[in-house]
Coordinates of C-alpha atoms in Angstrom, one line a residue:
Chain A
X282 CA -15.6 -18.7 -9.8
X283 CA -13.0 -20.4 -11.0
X284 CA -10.3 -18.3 -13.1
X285 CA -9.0 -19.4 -16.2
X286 CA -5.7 -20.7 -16.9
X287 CA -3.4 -18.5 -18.4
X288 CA -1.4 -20.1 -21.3
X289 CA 2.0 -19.4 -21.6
X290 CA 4.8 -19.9 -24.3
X291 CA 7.2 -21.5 -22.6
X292 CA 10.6 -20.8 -24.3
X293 CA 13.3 -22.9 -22.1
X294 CA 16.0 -24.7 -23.4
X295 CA 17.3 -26.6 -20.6
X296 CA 15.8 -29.9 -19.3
X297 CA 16.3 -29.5 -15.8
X298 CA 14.7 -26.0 -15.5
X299 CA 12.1 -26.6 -17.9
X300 CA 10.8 -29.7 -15.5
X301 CA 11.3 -27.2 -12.3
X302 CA 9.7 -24.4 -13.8
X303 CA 6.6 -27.2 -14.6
X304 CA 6.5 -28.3 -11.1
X305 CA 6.4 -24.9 -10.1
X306 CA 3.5 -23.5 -12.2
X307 CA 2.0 -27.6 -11.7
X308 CA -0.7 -26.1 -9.6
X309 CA -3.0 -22.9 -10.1
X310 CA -3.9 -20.9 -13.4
X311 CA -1.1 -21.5 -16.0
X312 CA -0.6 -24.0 -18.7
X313 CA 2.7 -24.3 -20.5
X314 CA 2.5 -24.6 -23.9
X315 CA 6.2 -25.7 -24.5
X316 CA 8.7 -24.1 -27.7
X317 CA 11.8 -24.5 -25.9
X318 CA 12.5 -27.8 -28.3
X319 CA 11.5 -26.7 -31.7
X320 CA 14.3 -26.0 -34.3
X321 CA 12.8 -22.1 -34.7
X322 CA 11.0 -21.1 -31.5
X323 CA 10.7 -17.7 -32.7
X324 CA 9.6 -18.3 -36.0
X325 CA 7.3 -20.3 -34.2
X326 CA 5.9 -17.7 -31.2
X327 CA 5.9 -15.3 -33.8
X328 CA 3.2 -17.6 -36.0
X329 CA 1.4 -18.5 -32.8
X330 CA 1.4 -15.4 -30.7
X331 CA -1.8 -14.5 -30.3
X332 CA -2.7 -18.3 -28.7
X333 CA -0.4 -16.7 -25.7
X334 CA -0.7 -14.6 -22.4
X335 CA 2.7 -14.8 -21.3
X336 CA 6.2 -15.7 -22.4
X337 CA 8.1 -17.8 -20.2
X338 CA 11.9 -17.2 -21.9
X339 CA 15.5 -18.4 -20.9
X340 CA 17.9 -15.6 -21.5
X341 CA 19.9 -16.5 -24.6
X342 CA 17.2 -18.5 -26.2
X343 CA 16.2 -16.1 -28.7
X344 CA 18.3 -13.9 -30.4
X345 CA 18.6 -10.3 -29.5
X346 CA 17.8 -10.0 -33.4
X347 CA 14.7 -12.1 -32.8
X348 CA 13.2 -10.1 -30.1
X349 CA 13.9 -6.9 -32.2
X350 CA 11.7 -8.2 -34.8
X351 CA 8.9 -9.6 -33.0
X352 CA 9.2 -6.2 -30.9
X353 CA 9.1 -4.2 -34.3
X354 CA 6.0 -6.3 -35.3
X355 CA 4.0 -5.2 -32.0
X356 CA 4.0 -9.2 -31.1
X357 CA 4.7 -8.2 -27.3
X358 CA 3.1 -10.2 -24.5
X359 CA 4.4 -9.8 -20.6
X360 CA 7.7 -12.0 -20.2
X361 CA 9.7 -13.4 -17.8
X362 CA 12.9 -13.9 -18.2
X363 CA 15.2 -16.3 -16.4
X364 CA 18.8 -15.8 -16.4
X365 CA 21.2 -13.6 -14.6
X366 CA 19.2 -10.8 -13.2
X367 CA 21.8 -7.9 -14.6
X368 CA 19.1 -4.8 -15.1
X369 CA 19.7 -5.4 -18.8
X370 CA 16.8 -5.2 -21.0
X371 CA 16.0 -7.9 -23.2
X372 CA 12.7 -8.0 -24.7
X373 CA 10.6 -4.9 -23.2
X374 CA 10.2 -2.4 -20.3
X375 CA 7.9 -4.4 -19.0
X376 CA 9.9 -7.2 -18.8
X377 CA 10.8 -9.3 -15.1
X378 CA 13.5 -11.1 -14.4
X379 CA 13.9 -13.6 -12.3
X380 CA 17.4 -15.7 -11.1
X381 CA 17.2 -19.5 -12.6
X382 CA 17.6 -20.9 -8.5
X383 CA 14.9 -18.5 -7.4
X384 CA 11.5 -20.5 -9.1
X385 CA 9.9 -20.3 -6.1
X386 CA 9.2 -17.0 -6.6
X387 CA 7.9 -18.2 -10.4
X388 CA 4.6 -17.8 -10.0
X389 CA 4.5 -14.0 -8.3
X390 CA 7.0 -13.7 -11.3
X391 CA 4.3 -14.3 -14.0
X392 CA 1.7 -12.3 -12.1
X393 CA 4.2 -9.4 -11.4
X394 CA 4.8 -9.2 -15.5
X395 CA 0.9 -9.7 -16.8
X396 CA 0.2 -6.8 -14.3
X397 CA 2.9 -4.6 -15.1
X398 CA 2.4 -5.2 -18.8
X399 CA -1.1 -4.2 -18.5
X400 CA -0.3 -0.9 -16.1
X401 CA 2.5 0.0 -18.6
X402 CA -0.6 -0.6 -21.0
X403 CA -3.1 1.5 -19.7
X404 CA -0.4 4.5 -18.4
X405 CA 0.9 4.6 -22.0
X406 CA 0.4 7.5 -24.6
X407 CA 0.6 6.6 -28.1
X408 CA 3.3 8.8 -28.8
X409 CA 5.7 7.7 -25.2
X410 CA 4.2 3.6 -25.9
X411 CA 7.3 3.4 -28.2
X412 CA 10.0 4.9 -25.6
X413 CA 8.3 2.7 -22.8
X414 CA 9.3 -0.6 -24.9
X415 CA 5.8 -1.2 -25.9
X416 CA 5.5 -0.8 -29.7
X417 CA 2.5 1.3 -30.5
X418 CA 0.8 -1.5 -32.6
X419 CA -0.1 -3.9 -30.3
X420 CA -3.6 -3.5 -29.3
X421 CA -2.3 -5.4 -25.3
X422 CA -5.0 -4.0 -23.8
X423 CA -8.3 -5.6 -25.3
X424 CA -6.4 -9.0 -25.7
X425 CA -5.7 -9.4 -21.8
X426 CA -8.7 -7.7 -20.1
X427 CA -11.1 -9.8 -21.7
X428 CA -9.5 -12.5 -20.4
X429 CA -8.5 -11.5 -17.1
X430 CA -11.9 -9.5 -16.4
X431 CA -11.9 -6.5 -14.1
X432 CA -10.8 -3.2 -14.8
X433 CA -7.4 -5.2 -16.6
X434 CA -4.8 -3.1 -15.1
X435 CA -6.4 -4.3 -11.4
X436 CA -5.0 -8.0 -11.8
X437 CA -5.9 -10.2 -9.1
X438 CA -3.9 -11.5 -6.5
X439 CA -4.6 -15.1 -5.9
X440 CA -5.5 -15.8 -2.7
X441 CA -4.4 -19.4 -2.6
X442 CA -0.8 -18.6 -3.2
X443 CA -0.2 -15.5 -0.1
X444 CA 2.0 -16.4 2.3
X445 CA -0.5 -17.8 5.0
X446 CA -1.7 -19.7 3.1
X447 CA 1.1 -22.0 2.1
X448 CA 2.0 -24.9 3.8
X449 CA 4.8 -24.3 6.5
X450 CA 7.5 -26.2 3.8
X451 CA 6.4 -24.1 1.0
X452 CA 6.4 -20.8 3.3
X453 CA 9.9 -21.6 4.5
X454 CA 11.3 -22.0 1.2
X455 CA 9.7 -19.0 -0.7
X456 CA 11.3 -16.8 2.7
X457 CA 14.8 -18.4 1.7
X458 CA 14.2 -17.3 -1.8
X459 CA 13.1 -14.0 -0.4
X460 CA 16.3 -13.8 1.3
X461 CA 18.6 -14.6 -1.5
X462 CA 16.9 -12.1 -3.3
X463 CA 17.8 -9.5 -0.6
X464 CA 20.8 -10.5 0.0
X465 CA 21.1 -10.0 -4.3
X466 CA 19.6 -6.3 -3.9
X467 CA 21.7 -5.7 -0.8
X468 CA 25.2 -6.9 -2.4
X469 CA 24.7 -4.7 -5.9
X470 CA 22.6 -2.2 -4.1
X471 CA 25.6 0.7 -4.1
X472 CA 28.1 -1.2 -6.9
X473 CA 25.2 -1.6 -9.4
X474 CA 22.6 0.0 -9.6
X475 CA 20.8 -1.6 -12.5
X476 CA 21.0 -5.4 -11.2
X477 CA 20.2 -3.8 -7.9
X478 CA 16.9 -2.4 -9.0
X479 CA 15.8 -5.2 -10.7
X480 CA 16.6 -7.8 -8.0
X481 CA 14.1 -5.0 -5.8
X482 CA 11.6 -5.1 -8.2
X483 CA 11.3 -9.0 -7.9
X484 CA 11.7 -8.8 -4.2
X485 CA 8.8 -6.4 -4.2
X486 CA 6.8 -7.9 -6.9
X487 CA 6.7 -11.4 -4.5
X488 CA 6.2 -10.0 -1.4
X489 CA 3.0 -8.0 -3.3
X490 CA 1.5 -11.1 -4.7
X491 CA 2.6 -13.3 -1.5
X492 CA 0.6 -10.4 0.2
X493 CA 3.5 -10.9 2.8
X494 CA 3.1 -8.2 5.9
X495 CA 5.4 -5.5 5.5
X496 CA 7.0 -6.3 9.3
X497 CA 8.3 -10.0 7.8
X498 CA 10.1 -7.4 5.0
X499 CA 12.0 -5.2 7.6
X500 CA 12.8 -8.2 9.5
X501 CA 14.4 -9.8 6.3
X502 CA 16.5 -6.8 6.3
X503 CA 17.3 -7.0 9.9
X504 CA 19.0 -10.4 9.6
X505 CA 20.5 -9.6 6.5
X506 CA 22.1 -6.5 7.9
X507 CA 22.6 -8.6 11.6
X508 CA 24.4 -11.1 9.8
X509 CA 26.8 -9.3 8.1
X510 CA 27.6 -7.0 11.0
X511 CA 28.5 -10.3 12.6
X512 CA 30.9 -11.4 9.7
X513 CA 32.6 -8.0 9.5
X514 CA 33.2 -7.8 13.1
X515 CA 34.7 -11.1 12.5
X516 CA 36.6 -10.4 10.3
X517 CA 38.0 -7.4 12.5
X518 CA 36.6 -4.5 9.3
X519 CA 34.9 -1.5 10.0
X520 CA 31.2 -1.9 9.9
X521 CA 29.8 1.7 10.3
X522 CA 28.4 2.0 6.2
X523 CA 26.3 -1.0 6.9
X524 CA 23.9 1.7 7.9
X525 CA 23.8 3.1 4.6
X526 CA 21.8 0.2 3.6
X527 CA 19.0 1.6 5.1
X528 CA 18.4 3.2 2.0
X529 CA 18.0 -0.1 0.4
X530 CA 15.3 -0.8 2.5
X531 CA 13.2 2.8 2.3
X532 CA 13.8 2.0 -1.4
X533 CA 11.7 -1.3 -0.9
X534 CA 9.4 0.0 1.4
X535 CA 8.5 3.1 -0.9
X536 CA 8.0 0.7 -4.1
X537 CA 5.8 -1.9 -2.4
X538 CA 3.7 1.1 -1.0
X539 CA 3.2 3.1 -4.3
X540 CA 2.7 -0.5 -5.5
X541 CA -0.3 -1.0 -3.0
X542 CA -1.1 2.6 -3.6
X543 CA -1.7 2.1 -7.1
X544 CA -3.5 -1.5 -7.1
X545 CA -6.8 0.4 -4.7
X546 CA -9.4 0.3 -6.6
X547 CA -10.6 4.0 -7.8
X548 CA -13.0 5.3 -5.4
X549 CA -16.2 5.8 -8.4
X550 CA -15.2 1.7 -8.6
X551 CA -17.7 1.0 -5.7
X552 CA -19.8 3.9 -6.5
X553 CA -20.5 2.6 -9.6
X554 CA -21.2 -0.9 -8.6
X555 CA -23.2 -0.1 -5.4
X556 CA -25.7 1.5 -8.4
X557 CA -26.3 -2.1 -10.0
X558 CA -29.0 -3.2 -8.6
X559 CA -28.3 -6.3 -7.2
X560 CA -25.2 -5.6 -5.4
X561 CA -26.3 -4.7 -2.0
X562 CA -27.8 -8.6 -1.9
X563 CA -23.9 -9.2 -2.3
X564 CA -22.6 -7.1 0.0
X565 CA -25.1 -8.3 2.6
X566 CA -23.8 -12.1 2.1
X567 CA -20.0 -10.6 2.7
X568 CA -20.7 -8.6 5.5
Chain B
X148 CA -24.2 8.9 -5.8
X149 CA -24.0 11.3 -3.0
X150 CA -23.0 10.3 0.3
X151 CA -25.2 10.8 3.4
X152 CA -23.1 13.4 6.3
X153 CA -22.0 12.3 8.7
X154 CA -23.0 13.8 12.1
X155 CA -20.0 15.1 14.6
X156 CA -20.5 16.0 18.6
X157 CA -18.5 19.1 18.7
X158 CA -17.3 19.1 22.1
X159 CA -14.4 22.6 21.4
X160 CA -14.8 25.5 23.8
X161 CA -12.6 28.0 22.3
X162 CA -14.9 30.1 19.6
X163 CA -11.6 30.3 17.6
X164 CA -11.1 26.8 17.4
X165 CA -15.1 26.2 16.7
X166 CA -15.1 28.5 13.6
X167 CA -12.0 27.0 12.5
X168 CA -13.3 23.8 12.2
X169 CA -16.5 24.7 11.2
X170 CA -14.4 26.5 7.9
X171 CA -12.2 23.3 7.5
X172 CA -15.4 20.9 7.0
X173 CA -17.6 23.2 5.5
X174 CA -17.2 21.8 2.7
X175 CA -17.9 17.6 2.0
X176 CA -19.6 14.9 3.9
X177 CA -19.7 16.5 7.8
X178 CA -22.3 17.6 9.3
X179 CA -21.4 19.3 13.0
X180 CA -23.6 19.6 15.9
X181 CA -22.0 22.3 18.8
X182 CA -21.9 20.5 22.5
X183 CA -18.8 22.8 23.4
X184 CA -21.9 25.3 24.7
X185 CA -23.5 23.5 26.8
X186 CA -23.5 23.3 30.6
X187 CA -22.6 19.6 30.7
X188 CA -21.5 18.4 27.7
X189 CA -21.1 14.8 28.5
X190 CA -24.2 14.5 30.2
X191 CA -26.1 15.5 26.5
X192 CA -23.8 13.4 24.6
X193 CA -24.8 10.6 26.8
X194 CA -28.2 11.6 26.4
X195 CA -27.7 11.9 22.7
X196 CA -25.2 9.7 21.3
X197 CA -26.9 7.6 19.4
X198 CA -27.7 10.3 16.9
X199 CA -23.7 11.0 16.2
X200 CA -21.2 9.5 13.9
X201 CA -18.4 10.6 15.6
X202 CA -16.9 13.2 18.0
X203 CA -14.8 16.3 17.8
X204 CA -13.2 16.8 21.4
X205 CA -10.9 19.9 22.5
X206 CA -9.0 18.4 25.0
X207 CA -9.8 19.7 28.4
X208 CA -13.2 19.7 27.9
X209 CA -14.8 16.4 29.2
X210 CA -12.9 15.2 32.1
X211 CA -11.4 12.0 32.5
X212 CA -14.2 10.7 34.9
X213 CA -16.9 11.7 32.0
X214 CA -15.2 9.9 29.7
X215 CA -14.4 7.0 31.7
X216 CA -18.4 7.0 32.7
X217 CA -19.0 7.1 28.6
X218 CA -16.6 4.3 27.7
X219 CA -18.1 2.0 30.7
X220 CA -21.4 2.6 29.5
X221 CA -20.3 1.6 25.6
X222 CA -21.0 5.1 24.7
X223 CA -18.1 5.2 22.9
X224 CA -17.3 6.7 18.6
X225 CA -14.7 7.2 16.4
X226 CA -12.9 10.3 17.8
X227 CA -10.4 12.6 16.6
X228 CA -8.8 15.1 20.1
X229 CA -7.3 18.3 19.3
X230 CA -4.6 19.3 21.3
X231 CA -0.9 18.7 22.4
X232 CA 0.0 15.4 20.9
X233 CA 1.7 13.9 23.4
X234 CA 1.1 10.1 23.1
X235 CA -1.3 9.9 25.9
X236 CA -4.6 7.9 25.0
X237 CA -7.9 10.0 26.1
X238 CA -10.7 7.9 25.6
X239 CA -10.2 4.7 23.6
X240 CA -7.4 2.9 21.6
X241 CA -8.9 4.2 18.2
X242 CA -9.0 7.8 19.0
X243 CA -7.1 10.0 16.9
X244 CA -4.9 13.0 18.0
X245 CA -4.1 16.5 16.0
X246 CA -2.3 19.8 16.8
X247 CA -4.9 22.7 17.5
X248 CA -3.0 24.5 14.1
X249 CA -2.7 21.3 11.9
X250 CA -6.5 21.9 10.6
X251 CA -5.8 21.4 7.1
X252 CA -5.6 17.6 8.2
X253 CA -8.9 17.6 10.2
X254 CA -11.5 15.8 7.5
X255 CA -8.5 13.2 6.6
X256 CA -8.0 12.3 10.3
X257 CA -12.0 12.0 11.0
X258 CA -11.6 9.4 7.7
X259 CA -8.5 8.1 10.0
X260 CA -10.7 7.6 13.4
X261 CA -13.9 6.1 11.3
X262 CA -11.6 3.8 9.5
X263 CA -9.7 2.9 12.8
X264 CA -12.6 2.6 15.0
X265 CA -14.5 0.1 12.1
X266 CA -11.1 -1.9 12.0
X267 CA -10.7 -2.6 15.3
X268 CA -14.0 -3.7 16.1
X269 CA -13.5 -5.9 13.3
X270 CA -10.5 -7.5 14.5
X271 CA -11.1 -7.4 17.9
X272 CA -12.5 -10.5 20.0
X273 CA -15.0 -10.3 22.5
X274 CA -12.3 -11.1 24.9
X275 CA -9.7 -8.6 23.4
X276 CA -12.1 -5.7 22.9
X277 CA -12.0 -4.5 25.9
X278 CA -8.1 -4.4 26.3
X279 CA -8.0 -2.4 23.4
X280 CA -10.1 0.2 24.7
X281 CA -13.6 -0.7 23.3
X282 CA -16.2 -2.0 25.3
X283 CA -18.0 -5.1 24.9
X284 CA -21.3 -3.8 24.8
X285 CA -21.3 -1.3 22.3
X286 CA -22.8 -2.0 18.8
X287 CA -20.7 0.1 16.3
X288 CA -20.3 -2.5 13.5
X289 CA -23.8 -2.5 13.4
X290 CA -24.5 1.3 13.0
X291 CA -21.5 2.3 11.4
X292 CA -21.8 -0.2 8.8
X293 CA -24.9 0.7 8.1
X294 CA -24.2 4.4 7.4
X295 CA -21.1 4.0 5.6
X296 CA -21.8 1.1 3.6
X297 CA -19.7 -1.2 1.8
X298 CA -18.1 -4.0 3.9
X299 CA -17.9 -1.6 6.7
X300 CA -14.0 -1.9 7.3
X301 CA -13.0 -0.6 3.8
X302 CA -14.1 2.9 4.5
X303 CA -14.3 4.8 1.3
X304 CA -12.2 7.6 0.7
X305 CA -13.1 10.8 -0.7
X306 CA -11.4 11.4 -4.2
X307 CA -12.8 15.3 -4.1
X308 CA -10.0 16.1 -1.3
X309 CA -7.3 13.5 -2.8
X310 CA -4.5 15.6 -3.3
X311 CA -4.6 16.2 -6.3
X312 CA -7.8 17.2 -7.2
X313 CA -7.0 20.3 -4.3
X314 CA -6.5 23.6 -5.5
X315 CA -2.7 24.8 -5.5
X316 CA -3.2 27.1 -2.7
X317 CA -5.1 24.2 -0.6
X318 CA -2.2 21.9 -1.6
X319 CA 0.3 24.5 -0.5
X320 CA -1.7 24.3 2.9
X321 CA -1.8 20.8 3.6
X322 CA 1.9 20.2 2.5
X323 CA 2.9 22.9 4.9
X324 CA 0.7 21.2 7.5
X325 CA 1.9 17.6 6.9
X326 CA 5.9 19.2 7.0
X327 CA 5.1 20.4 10.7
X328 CA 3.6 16.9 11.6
X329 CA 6.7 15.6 10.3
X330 CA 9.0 17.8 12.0
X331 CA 7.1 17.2 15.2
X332 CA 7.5 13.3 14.0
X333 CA 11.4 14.1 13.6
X334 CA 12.1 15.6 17.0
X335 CA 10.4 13.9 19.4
X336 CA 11.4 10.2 17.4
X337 CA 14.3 9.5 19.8
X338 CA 13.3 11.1 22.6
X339 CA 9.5 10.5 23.2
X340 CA 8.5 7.7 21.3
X341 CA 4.6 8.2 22.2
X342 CA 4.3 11.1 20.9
X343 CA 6.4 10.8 18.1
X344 CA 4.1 7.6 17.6
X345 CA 1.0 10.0 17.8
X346 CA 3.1 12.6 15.4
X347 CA 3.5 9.6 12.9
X348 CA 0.0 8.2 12.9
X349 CA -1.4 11.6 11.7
X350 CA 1.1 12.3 9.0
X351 CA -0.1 8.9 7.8
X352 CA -3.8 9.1 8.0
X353 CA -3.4 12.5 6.1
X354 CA -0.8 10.9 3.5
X355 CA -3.5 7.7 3.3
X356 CA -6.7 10.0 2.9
X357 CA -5.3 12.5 0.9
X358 CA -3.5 9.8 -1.7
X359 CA -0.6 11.7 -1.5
X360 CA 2.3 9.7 -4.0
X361 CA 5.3 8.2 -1.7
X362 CA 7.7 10.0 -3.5
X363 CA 6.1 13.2 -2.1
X364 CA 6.9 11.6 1.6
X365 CA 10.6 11.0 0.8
X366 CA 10.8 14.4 -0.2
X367 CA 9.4 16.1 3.2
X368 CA 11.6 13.4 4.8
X369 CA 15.2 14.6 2.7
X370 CA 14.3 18.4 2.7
X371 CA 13.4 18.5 6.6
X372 CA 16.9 16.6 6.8
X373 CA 18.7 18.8 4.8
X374 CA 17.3 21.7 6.6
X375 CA 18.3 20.6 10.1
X376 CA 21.9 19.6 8.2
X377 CA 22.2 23.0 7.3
X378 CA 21.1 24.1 10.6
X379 CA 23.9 22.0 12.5
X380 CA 26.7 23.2 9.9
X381 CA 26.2 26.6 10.4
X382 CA 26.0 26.2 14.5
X383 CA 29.3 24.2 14.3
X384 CA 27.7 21.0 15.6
X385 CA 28.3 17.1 14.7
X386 CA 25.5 16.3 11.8
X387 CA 26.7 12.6 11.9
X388 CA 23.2 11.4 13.9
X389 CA 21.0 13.0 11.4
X390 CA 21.3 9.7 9.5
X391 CA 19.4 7.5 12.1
X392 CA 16.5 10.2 11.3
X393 CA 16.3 7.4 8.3
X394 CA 14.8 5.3 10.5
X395 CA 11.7 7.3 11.4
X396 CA 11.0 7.3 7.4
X397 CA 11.6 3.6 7.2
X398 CA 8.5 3.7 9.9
X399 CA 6.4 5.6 8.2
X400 CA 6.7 3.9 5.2
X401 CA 6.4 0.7 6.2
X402 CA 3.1 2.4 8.2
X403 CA 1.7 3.5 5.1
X404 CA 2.7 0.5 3.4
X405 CA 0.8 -1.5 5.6
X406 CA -1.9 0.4 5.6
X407 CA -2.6 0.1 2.2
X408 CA -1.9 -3.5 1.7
X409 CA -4.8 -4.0 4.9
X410 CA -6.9 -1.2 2.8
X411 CA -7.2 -4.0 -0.5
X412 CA -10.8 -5.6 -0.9
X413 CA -10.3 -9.2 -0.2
X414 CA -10.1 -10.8 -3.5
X415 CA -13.2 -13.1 -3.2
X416 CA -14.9 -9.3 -2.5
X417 CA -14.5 -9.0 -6.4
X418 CA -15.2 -12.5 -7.6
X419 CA -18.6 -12.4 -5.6
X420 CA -19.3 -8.8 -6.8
X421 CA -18.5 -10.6 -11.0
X422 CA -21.0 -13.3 -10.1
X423 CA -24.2 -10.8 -9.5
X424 CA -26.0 -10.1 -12.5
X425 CA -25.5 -6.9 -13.9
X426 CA -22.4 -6.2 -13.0
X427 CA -20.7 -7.1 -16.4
X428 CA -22.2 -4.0 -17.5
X429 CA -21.2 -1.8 -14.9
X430 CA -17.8 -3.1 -15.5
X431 CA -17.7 -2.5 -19.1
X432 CA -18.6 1.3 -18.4
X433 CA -15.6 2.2 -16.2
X434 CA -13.1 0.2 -19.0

């Protein structure tokens, strides 16, 4: 069955990253519907919203005035934003951002923000919608389950993008970007915690939808941690607080769990289903 | 839909431990039959296996040549053995171990040694089966499957003894019970890694089963801690090692973490399940 492509307003203003971010999303489910060249891309989002999924946004490209209003009007749709990752908040809590060298995570990016938008969604009251970033207006929910099928907060993973089954080049250049994330989360980890949490949410949000093992995770960590032993020692400086970055990685590990935790199916799921008639034929073909 | 019982061999002598048990699944999806009366025990469950789901064992009670007799003759079941958890296997790889007084996590580590016991004769080769402890011979797939239904590895868990639909007294219980297993876990980390592997294995099961939030497993970790900091102060004695303790909860997270991304229905699971007919409909019910 094949899925259909998501379309998403691509809001970038520089050349070079608007060709990388189209070689990145080349392949797969998305179609770039580009804004990033018209004289009023948010007069012109804000007209053409509802032909969107997703918002693909450089950070400076609209005006923090600009997202304000199409916030105010309940025009939200899950974004990604490129740009310094800083734990600011641009647009709305459900927000991801993503460094502008670290597209070949882009793709986990978009998923990461569609599902989180739709969670946020779902989790929402009316009345705590508002203080979550998502304006009350916006009816999110029946827009993007009907097109994405399924429960709508239970987004699906796509299979063809997890980590086995990438080509060895592409595998060893997502782990680099894995890395450099890391290495982000590690370096703000105890100086600032804001950028710190959001380079772990991207970390986590790629090695979800990269369905990654958790072992490759701690052993990210254990170079990380090996390496800059190394350099300290080096450098003849104490080395002792390096284990407090342990925390850094329990932080990790606890996130990506809840985040598998809460992506299960509910148990009545298969109860319900095993009652269409029908379904056992299925299951016997799978089995 | 109601779930067919399963049917337990239960192989305890002590009439303590029997009633015990018999209290702790009274309730759900177990149905036990008593062997711990017999004269020879493992010559009926020979006799009778076929008509069991799985086995309770007091440790003690079948000796190792009975079981070694069962396990050549592919007379083998999911398992859970009560008694000292020490790390040492009993009868096959997928047997579980508990503490005599840790019954509040019985009926989530029977879930543990179904689940374990479907998984690894999933995974395992011909070849590898019998190094890890299950004979060739043996059909479980085939019987187990059948009884438990869906794809046969993604053992359903029971949302009537998920955490949180417990009563407060019974979640008092089982958090007491899963502290001890993690204190057990704590103190035997450094210095008897089997057993602390054993120790760690049931706090996950019952953390797994019961769908207990992380958060709640970072909070036994940092009050156990705090306890035994406390402990040291007031003794006088160096505290300074308590912070390698974080890496037994780095362990079990990354356990349960794995667990749960291995517990995710493939995602061509759901894309077969959309194309059967009828299924729209089921879907639109649960939205």
């Amino acid at each position: 069955m094949v899925q259909p492509a998501l379309t998403i307003a691509s809001l970038l203003r520089d050349p070079l990253l608007r060709e990388a971010c189209g070689q990145w999303l080349r392949e797969g489910r998305y179609e770039l519907m580009d804004l990033g060249e018209e004289a009023d891309p948010g007069a012109v989002l804000e007209e053409r919203w509802d032909g969107f999924d997703a918002i693909l946004l450089e950070q400076g490209l609209l005006s923090g005035e600009t997202l304000r209003r199409l916030w105010s009007l309940g025009l939200v749709l899950p974004t990604v934003i490129l740009g310094p990752v800083t734990g600011q908040l641009d647009f709305h809590a459900a927000e991801v951002h993503l460094a502008k060298d670290q597209l070949p995570q882009l793709s986990y990016s978009l998923d990461a923000a569609i599902s989180r938008f739709l969670r946020r969604g779902q989790v929402a009251e009316p009345e705590t919608a508002s203080e979550a970033g998502i304006p009350q207006k916006w009816k999110f929910s029946d827009r993007l389950k009907e097109r994405l099928g399924y429960l709508g907060v239970f987004y699906k993973r796509d299979p063809n993008r997890f980590f086995r089954n990438l080509s060895a080049p592409e595998r060893g250049t997502l782990l680099q970007s894995l890395e450099r994330t890391y290495r982000d989360l590690l370096i703000s980890y105890f100086r600032d915690p804001a950028a710190a949490n959001q380079a772990l949410e991207s970390f986590v949000n790629t090695v979800f939808f990269s369905d990654i093992p958790v072992t490759k995770t701690v052993e990210i960590h254990m170079d990380l941690i090996d390496e800059f032993w190394n350099l300290l020692k080096f450098k003849g400086r104490k080395n002792d607080f390096l284990r407090d970055y342990r925390l850094a990685l329990m932080d990790v590990l606890a996130h990506l769990c809840e985040m598998y935790r809460r992506s299960l199916p509910p148990e009545p799921f298969f109860e319900k289903i095993e009652a269409v008639s029908g379904f056992t034929a299925a299951r016997q073909e799978m089995c």
